[in-house]
Structure formats: structure tokens, C-alpha cells
mmCIF file with all atom_site columns, C-alpha atoms in Angstrom:
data_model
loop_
_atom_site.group_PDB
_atom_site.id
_atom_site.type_symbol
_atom_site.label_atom_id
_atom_site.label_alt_id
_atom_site.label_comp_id
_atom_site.label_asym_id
_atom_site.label_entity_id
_atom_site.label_seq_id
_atom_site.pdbx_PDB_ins_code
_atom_site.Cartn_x
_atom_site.Cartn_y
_atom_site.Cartn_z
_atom_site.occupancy
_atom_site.B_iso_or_equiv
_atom_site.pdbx_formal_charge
_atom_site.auth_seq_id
_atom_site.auth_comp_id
_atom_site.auth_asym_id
_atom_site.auth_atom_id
_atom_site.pdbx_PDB_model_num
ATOM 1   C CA . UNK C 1 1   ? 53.384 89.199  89.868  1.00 91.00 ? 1   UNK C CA 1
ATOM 2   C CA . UNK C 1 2   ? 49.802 88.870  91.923  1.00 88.00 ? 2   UNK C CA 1
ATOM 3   C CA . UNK C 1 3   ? 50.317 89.252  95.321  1.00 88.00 ? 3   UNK C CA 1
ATOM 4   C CA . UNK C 1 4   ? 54.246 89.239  95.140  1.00 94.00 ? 4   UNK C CA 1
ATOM 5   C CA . UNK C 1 5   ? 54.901 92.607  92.907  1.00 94.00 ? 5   UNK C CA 1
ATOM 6   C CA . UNK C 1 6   ? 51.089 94.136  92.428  1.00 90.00 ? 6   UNK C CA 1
ATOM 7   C CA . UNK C 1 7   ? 48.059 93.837  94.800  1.00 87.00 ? 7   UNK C CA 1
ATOM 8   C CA . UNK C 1 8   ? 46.618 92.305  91.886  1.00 81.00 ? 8   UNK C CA 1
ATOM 9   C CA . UNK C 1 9   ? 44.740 89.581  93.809  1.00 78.00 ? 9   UNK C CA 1
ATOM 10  C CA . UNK C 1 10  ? 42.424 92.065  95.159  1.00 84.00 ? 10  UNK C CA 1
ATOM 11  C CA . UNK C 1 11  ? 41.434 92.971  91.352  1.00 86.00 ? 11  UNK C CA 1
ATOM 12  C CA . UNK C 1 12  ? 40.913 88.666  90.954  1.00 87.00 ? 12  UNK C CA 1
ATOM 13  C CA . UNK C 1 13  ? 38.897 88.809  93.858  1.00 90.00 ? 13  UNK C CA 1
ATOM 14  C CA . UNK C 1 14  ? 36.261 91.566  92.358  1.00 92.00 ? 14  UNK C CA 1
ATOM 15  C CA . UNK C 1 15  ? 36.911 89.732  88.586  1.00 92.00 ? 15  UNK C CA 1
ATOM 16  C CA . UNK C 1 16  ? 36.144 86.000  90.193  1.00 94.00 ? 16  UNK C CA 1
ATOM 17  C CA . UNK C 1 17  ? 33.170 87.349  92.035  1.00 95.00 ? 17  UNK C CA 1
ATOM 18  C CA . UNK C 1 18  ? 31.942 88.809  88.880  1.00 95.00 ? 18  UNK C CA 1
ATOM 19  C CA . UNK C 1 19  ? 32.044 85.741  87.552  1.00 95.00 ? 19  UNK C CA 1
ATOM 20  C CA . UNK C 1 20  ? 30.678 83.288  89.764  1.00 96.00 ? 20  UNK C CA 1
ATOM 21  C CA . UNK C 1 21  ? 27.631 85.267  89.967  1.00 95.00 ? 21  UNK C CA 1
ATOM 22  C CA . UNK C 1 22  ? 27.105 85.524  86.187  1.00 94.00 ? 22  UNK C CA 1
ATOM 23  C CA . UNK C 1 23  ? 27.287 81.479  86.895  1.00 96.00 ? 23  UNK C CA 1
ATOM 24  C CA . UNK C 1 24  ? 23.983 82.153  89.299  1.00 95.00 ? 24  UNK C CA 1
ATOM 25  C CA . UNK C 1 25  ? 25.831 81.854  92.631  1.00 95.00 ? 25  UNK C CA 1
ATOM 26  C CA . UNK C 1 26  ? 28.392 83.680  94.537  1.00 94.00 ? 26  UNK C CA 1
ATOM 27  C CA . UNK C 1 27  ? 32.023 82.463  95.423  1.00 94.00 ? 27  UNK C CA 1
ATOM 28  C CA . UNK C 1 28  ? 32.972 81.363  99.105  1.00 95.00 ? 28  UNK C CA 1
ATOM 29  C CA . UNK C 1 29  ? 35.908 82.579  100.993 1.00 93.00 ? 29  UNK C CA 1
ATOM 30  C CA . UNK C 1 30  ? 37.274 79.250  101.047 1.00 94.00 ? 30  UNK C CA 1
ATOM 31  C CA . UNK C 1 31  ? 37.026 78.665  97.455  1.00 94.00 ? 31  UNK C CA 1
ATOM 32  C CA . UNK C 1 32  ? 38.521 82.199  96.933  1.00 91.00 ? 32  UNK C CA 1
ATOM 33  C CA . UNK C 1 33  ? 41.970 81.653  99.365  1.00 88.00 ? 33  UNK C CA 1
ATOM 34  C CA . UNK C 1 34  ? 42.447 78.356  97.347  1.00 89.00 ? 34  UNK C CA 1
ATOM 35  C CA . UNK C 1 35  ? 42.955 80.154  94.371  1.00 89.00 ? 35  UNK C CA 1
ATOM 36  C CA . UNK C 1 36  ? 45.214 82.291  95.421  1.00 83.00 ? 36  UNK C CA 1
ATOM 37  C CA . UNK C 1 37  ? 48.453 82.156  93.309  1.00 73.00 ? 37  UNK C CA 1
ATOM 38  C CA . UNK C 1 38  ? 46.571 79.226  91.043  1.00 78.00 ? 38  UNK C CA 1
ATOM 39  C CA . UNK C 1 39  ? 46.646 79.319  87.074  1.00 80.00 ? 39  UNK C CA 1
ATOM 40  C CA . UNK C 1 40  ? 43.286 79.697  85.394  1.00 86.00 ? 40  UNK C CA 1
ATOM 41  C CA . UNK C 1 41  ? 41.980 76.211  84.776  1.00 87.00 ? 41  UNK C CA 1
ATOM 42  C CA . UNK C 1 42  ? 42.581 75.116  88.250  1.00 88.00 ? 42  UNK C CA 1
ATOM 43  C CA . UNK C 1 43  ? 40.877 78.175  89.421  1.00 91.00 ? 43  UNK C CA 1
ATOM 44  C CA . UNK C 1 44  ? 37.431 77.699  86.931  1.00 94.00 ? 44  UNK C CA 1
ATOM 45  C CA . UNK C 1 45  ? 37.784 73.936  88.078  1.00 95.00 ? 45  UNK C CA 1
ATOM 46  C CA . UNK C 1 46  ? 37.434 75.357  92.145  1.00 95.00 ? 46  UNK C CA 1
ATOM 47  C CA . UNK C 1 47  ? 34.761 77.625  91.352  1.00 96.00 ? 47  UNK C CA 1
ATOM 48  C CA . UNK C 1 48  ? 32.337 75.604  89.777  1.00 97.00 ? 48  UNK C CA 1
ATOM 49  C CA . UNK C 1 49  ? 33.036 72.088  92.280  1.00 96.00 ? 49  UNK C CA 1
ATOM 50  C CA . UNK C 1 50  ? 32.168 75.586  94.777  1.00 96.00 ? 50  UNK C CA 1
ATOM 51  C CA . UNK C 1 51  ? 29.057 76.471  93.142  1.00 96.00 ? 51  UNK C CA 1
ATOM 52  C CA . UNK C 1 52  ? 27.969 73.117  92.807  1.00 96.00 ? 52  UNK C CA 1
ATOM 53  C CA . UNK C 1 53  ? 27.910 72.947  88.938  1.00 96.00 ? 53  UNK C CA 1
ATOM 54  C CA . UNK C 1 54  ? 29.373 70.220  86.523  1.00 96.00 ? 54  UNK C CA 1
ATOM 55  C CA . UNK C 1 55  ? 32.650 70.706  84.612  1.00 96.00 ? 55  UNK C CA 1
ATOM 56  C CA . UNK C 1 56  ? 30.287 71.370  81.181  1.00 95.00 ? 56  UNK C CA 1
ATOM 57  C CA . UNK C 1 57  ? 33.886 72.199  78.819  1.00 95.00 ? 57  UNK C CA 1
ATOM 58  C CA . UNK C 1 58  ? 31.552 74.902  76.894  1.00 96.00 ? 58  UNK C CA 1
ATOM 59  C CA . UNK C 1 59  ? 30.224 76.796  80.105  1.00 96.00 ? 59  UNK C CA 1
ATOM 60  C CA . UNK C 1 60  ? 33.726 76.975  81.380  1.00 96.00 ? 60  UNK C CA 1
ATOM 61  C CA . UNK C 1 61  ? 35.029 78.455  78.290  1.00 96.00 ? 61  UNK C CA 1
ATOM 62  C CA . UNK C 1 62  ? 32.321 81.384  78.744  1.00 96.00 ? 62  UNK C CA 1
ATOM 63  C CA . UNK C 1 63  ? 32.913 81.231  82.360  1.00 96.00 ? 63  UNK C CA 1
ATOM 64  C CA . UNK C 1 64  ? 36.660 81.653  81.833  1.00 94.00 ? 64  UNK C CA 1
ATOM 65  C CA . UNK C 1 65  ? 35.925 84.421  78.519  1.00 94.00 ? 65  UNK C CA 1
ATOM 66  C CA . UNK C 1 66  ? 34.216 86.654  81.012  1.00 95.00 ? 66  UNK C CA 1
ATOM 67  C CA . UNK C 1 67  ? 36.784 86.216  83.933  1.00 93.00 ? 67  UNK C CA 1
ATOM 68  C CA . UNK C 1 68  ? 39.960 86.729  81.381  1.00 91.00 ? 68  UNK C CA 1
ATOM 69  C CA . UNK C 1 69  ? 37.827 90.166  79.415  1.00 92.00 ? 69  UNK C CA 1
ATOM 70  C CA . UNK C 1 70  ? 36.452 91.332  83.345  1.00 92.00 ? 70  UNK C CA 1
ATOM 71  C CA . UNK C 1 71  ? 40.220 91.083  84.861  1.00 89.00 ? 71  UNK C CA 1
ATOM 72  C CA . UNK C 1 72  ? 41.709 92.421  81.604  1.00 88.00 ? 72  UNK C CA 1
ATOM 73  C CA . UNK C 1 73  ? 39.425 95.776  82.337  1.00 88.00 ? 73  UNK C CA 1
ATOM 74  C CA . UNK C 1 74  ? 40.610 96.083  85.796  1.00 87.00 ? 74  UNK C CA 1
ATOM 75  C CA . UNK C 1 75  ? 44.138 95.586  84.466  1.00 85.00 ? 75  UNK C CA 1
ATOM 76  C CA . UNK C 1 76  ? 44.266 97.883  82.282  1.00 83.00 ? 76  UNK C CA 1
ATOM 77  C CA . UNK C 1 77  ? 42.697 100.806 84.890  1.00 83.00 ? 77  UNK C CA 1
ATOM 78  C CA . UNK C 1 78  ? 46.347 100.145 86.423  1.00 81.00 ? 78  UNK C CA 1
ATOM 79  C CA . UNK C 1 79  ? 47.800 98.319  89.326  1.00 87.00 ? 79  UNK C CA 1
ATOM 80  C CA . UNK C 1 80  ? 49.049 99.122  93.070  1.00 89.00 ? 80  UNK C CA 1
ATOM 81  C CA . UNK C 1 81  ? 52.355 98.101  93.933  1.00 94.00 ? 81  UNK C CA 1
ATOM 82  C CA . UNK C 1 82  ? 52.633 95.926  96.987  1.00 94.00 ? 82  UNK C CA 1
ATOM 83  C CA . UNK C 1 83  ? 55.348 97.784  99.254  1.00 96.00 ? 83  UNK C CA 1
ATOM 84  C CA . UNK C 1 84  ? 58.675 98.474  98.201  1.00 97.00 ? 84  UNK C CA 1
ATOM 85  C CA . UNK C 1 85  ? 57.707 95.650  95.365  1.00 96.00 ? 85  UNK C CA 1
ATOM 86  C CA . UNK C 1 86  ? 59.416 98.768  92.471  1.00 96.00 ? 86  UNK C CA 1
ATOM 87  C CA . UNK C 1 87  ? 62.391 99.913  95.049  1.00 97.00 ? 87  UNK C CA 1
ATOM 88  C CA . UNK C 1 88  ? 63.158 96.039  95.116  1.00 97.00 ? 88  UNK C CA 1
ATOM 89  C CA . UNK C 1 89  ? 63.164 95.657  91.331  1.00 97.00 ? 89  UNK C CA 1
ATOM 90  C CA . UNK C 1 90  ? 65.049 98.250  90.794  1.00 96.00 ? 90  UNK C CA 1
ATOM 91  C CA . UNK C 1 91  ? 67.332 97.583  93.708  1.00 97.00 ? 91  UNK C CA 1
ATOM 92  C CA . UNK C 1 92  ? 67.854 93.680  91.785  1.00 96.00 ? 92  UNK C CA 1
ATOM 93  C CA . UNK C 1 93  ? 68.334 95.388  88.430  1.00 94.00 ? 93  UNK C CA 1
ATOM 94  C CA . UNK C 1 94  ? 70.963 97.765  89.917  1.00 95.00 ? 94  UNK C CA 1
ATOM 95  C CA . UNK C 1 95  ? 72.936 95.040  91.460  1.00 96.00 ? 95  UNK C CA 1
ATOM 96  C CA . UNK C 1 96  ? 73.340 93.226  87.427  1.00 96.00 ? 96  UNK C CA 1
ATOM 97  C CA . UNK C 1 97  ? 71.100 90.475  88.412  1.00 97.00 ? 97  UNK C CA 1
ATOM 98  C CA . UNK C 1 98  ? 69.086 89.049  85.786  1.00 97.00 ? 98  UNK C CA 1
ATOM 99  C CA . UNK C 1 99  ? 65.259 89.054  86.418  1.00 97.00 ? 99  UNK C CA 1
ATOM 100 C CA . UNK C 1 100 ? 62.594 86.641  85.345  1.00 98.00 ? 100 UNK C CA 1
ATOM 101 C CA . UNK C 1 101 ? 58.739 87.566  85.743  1.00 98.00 ? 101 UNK C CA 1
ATOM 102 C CA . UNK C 1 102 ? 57.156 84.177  86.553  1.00 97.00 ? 102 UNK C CA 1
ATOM 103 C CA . UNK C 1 103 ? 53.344 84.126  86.796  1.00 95.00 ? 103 UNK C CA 1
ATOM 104 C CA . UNK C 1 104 ? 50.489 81.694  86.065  1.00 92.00 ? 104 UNK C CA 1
ATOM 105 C CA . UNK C 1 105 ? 48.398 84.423  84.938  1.00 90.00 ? 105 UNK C CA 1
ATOM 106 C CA . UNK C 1 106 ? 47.601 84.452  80.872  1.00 90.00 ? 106 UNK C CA 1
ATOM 107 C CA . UNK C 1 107 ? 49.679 86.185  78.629  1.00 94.00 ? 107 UNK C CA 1
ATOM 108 C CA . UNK C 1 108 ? 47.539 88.155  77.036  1.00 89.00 ? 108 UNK C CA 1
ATOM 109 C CA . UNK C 1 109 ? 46.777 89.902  80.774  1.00 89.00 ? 109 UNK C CA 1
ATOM 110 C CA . UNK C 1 110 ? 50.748 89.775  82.108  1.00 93.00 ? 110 UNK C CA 1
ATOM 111 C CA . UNK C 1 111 ? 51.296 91.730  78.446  1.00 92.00 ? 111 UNK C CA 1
ATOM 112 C CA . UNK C 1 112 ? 48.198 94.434  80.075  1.00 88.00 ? 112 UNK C CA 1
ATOM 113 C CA . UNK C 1 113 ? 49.593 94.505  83.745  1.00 90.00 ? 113 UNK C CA 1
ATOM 114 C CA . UNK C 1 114 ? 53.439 94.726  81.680  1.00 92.00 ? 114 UNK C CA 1
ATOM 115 C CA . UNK C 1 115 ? 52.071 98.247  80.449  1.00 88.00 ? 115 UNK C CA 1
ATOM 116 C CA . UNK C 1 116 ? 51.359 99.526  83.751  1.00 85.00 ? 116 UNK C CA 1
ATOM 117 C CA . UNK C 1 117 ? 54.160 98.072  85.963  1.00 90.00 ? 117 UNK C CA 1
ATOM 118 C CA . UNK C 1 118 ? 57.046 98.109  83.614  1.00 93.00 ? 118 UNK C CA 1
ATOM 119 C CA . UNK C 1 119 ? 58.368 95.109  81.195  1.00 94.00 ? 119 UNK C CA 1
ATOM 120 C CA . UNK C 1 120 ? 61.895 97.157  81.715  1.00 95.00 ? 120 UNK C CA 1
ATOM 121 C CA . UNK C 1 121 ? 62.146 95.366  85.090  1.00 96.00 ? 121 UNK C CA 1
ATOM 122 C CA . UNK C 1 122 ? 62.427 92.105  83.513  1.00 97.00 ? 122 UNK C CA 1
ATOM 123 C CA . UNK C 1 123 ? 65.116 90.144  81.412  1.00 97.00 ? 123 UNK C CA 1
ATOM 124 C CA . UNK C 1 124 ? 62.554 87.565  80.450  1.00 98.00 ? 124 UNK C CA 1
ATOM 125 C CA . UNK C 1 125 ? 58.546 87.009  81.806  1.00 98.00 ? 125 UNK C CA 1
ATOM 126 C CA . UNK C 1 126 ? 56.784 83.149  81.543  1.00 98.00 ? 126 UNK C CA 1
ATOM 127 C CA . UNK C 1 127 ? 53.342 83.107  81.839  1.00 96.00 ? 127 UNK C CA 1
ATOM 128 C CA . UNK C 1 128 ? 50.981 80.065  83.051  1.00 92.00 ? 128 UNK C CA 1
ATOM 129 C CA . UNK C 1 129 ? 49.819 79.530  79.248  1.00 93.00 ? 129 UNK C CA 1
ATOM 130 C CA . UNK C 1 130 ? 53.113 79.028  77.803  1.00 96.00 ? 130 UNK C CA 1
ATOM 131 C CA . UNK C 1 131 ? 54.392 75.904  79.823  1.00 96.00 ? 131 UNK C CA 1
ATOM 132 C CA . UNK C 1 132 ? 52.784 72.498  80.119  1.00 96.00 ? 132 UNK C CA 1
ATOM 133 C CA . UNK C 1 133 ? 51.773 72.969  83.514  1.00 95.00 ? 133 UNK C CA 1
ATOM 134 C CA . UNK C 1 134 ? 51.834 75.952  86.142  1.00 93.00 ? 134 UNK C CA 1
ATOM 135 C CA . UNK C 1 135 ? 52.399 76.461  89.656  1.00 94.00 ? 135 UNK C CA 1
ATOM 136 C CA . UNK C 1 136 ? 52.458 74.685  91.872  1.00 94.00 ? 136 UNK C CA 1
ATOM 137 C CA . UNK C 1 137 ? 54.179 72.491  89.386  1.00 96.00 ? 137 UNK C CA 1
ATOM 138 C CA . UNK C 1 138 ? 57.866 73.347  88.769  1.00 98.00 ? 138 UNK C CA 1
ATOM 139 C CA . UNK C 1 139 ? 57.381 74.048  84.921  1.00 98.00 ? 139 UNK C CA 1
ATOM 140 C CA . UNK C 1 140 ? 57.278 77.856  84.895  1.00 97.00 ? 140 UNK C CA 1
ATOM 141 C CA . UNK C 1 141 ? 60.350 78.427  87.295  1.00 98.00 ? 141 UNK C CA 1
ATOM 142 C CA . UNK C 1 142 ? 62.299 75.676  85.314  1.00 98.00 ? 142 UNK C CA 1
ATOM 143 C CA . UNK C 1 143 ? 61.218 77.678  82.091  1.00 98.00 ? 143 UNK C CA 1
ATOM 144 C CA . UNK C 1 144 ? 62.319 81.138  83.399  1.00 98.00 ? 144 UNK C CA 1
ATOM 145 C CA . UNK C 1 145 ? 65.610 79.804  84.345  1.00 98.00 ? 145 UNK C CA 1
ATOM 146 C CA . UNK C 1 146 ? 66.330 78.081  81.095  1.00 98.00 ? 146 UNK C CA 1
ATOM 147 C CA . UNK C 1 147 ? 65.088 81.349  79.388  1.00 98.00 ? 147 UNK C CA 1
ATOM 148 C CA . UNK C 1 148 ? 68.243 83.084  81.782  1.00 98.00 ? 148 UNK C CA 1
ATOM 149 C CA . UNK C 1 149 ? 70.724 80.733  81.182  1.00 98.00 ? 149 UNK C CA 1
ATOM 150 C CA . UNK C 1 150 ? 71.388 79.213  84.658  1.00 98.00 ? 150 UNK C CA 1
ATOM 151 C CA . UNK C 1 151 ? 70.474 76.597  87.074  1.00 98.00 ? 151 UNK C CA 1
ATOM 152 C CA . UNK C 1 152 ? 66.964 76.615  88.866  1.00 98.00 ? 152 UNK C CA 1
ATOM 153 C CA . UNK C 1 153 ? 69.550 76.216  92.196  1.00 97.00 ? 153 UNK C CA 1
ATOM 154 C CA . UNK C 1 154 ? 71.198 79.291  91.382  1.00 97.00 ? 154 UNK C CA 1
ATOM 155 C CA . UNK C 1 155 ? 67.397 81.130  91.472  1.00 98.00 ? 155 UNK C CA 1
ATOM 156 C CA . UNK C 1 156 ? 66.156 83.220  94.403  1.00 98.00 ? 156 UNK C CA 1
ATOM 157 C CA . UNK C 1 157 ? 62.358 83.027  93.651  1.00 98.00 ? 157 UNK C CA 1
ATOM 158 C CA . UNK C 1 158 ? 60.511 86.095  95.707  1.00 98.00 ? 158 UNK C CA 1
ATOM 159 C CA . UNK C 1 159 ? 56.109 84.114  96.246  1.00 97.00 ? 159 UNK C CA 1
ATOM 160 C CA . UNK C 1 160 ? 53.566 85.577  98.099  1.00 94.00 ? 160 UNK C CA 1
ATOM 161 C CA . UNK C 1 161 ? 51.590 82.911  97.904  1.00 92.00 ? 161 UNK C CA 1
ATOM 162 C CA . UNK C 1 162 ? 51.784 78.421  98.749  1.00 93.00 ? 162 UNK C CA 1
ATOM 163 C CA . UNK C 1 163 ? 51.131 77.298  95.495  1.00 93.00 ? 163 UNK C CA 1
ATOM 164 C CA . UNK C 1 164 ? 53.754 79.660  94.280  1.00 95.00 ? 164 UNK C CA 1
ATOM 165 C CA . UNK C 1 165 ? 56.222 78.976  96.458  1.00 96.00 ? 165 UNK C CA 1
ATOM 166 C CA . UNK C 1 166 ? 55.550 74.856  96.196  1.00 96.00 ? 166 UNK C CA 1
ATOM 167 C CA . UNK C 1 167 ? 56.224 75.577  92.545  1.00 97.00 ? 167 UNK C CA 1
ATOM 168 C CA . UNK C 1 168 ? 59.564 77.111  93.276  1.00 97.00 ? 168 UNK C CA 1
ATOM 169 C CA . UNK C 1 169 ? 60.639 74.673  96.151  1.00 97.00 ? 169 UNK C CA 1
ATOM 170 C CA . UNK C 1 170 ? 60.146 71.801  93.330  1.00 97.00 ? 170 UNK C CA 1
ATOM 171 C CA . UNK C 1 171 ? 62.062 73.361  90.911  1.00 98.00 ? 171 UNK C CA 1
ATOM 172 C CA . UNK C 1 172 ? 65.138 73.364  93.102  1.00 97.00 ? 172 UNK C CA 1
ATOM 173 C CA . UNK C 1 173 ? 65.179 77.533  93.625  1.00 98.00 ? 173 UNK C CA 1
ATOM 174 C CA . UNK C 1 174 ? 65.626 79.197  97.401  1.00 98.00 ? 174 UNK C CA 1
ATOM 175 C CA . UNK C 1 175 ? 62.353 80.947  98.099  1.00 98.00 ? 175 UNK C CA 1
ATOM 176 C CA . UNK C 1 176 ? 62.052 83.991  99.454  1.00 98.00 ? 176 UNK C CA 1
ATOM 177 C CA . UNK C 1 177 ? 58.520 84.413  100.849 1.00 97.00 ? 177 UNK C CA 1
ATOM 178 C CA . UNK C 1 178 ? 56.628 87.760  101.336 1.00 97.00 ? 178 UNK C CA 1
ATOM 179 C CA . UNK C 1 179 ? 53.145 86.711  101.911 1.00 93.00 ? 179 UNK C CA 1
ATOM 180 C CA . UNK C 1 180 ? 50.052 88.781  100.658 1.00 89.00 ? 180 UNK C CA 1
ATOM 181 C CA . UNK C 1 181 ? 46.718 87.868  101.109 1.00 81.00 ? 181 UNK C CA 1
ATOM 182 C CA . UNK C 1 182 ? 47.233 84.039  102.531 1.00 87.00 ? 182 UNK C CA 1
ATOM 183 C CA . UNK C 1 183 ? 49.477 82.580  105.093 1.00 90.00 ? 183 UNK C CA 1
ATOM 184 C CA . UNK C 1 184 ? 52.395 80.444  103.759 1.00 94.00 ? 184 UNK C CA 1
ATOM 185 C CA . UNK C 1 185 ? 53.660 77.508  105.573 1.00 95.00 ? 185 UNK C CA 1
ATOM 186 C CA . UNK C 1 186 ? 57.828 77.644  106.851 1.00 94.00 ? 186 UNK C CA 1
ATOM 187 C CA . UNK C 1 187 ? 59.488 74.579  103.780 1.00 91.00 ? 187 UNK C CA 1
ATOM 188 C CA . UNK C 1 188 ? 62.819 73.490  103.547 1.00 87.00 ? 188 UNK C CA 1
ATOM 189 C CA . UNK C 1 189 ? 64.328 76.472  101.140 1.00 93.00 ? 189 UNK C CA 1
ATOM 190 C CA . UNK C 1 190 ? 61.528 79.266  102.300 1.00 97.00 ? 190 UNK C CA 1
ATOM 191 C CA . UNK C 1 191 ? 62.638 82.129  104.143 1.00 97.00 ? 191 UNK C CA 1
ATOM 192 C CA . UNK C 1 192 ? 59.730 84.321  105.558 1.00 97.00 ? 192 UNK C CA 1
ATOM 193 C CA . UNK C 1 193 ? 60.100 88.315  105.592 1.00 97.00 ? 193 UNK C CA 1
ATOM 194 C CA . UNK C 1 194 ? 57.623 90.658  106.310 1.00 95.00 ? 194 UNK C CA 1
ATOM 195 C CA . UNK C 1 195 ? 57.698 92.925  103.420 1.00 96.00 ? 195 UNK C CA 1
ATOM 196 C CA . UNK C 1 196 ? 59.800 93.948  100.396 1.00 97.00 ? 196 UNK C CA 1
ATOM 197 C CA . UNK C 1 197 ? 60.520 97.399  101.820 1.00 97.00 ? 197 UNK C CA 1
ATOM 198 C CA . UNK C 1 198 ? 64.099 98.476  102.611 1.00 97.00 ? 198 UNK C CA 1
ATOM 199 C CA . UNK C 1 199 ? 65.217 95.512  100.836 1.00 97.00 ? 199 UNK C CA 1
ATOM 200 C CA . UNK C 1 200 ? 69.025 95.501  100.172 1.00 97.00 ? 200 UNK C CA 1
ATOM 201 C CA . UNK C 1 201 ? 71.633 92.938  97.900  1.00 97.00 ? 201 UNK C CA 1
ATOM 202 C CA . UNK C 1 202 ? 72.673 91.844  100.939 1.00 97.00 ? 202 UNK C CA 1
ATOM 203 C CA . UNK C 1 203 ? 69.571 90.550  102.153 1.00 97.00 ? 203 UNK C CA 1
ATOM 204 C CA . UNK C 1 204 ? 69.024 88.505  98.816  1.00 97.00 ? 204 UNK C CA 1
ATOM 205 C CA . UNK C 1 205 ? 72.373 87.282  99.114  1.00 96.00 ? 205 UNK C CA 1
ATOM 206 C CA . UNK C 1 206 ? 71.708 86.555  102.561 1.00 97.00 ? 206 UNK C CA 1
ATOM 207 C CA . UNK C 1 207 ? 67.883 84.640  101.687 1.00 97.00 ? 207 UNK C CA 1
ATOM 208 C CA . UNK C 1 208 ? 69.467 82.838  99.205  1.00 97.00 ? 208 UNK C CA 1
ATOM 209 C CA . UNK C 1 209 ? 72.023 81.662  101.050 1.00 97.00 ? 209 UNK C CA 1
ATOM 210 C CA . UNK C 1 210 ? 70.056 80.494  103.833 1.00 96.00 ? 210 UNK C CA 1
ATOM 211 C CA . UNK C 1 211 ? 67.205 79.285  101.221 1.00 96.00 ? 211 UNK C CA 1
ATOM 212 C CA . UNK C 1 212 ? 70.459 76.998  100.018 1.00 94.00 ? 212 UNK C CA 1
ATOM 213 C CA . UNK C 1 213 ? 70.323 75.932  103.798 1.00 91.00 ? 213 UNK C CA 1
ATOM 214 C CA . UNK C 1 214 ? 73.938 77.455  104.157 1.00 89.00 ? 214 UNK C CA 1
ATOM 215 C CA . UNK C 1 215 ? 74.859 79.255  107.196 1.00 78.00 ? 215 UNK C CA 1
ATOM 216 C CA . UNK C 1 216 ? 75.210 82.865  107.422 1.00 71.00 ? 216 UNK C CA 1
ATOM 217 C CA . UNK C 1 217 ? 77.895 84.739  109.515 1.00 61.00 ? 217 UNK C CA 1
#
């Protein structure tokens, strides 16, 4: 969803540095990029090792009260689509393909962002609460295609974003990778495209097939 569907991660970036200064210090670029794509605990955890302050379990649960409220504001204020992100959903929807919305971001804010992009997109959505462990760990791609019925191999996963598309690569799906705000390195079943726009069936068919390390006529 970040990054991938909505340029959501620019709306983290203004909730994060809302945060970190209500922590007394302000959030470096460094710190920022690695959270890119990350679920919440991992990103509080970078945050305070950036601001130099120990892992106290009840300052983190403010810390992470005011990030979850400040990003739920923003949220609900709507989102931008990345480009062609809704022509390609549609597109996918059109074709009969099943759809799962995988994201490490909470519930309670995919359910907020779901009212302004559209839960009609989706056959099912998994969100980073609601599986042991989220990306890059396999657990919310192996959840979303359990939820459809078919084999994580079968699964083109469309990441913006490395810990995203680690998360897919482990759970056995070809990765189509349309990067956002960070670079993403080349992995055995990534294919790289520019953009979602102008995105056809035949290209998925085509990025899956060559995420499957196939060849293609």
C-alpha cells in the first residue's frame, strides 16, 4: 500500500517527524530511508537507537500512540495515488485475478486509508498486526495467499520498497518492483519497472513469468 499503491510514505515522513520531535530530537535521513516499507515496532525501535534514547516499553507505547493517532489524521485527509497505481488495480481486477492488499501498516490505519482508496480493489487485505511477524519476514505474503487459496509461487507481489520485496522473495512469490522513495536492489525473482502506468495483463503475465525465472518469447 505505502509507496507501492499511495504516496503514503510521504504522509509517514511528516507523522515520524512529528514524533521524534515530541521525543526532544529530530529524525535523520538515514534513520528515515530505513524505515521505509518497515512495520511499526521495528520502526519505533530505529527511531529511538537514532535519537539516542533507551527502549523504555512505556515511552514507546506513547511514542507509538502519537505516531499511530498523527498518521491516522493525515490518513483520513485522503491519499495520492502513486501513478497508474488505480488503472493497474482495476486493470488486475478486470482480468479475474484475485487481489490481496499486503501491508505492515496497522489495521486500524489500512481500515482509514481503505476508505479513501477503495477496499473494492481487494479480495482480501493482511495487515502487519495480524501475523506473527511482518515484512521483511515472509508471514504477511504467506498469510494473503492462504487467505486466496493458492500457492505463494503462484503470487505476483507488486513492492516499492527492500524490506517489502525481501518479504515477498522469502515467501516464494515473483516480485514485481516499482520503487518509490528508496532504491531496491536487482534479487533472484525481482523484476524492476519504472512505473505502474500503462500497465497491461500481459506485462504481469510477462513479470511473473520472468520473476519464475522462465524465459519469455
Amino acid at each position: 500500500m505505502d509507496g507501492t499503491l499511495v504516496d503514503s510514505e510521504k504522509v509517514w515522513t511528516i507523522s515520524l517527524a512529528d514524533t521524534a520531535r515530541r521525543l526532544g530530537g529530530e529524525l535523520s535521513a538515514e534513520a528515515r530511508e530505513a524505515m521505509v516499507g518497515s512495520n511499526m515496532a521495528r520502526s519505533l525501535g530505529l527511531m529511538f537507537d537514532d535519537l539516542g534514547l533507551e527502549h523504555d516499553p512505556e515511552l514507546m507505547a506513547q511514542a507509538e500512540q502519537h505516531l499511530t493517532d498523527r498518521t491516522g489524521e493525515l490518513f483520513a485527509a485522503g491519499l495520492v495515488w502513486r501513478p497508474g497505481a488505480l488503472e493497474a488495480l482495476r486493470m488486475v481486477r478486470a482480468a479475474g485475478w484475485p487481489t490481496a492488499l499486503v501491508t505492515n501498516t496497522l489495521r486500524s490505519l489500512t481500515e482509514k486509508a481503505l476508505e479513501s482508496i477503495g477496499r473494492e480493489h481487494f479480495t482480501v487485505t493482511v495487515c502487519g498486526d495480524e501475523v506473527p511477524h511482518g515484512k521483511p519476514d515472509p508471514d504477511p505474503y504467506l498469510r494473503a495467499a492462504e487467505l486466496l487459496g493458492v500457492a505463494p509461487e503462484s503470487c505476483l507481489a507488486v513492492e516499492d520498497s527492500p524490506t517489502g520485496a525481501t518479504a515477498a522473495e522469502r515467501a516464494g512469490c515473483a516480485v514485481l518492483v516499482v520503487p518509490c522513495d528508496v532504491a531496491v536492489p536487482a534479487g533472484p525473482r525481482r523484476v524492476h519497472r519504472g512505473s505502474l502506468l500503462g500497465l497491461t495483463a500481459d506485462d504481469i503475465e510477462i513479470s511473473y513469468a520472468q520473476g519464475r525465472g522462465e524465459r519469455v518469447a
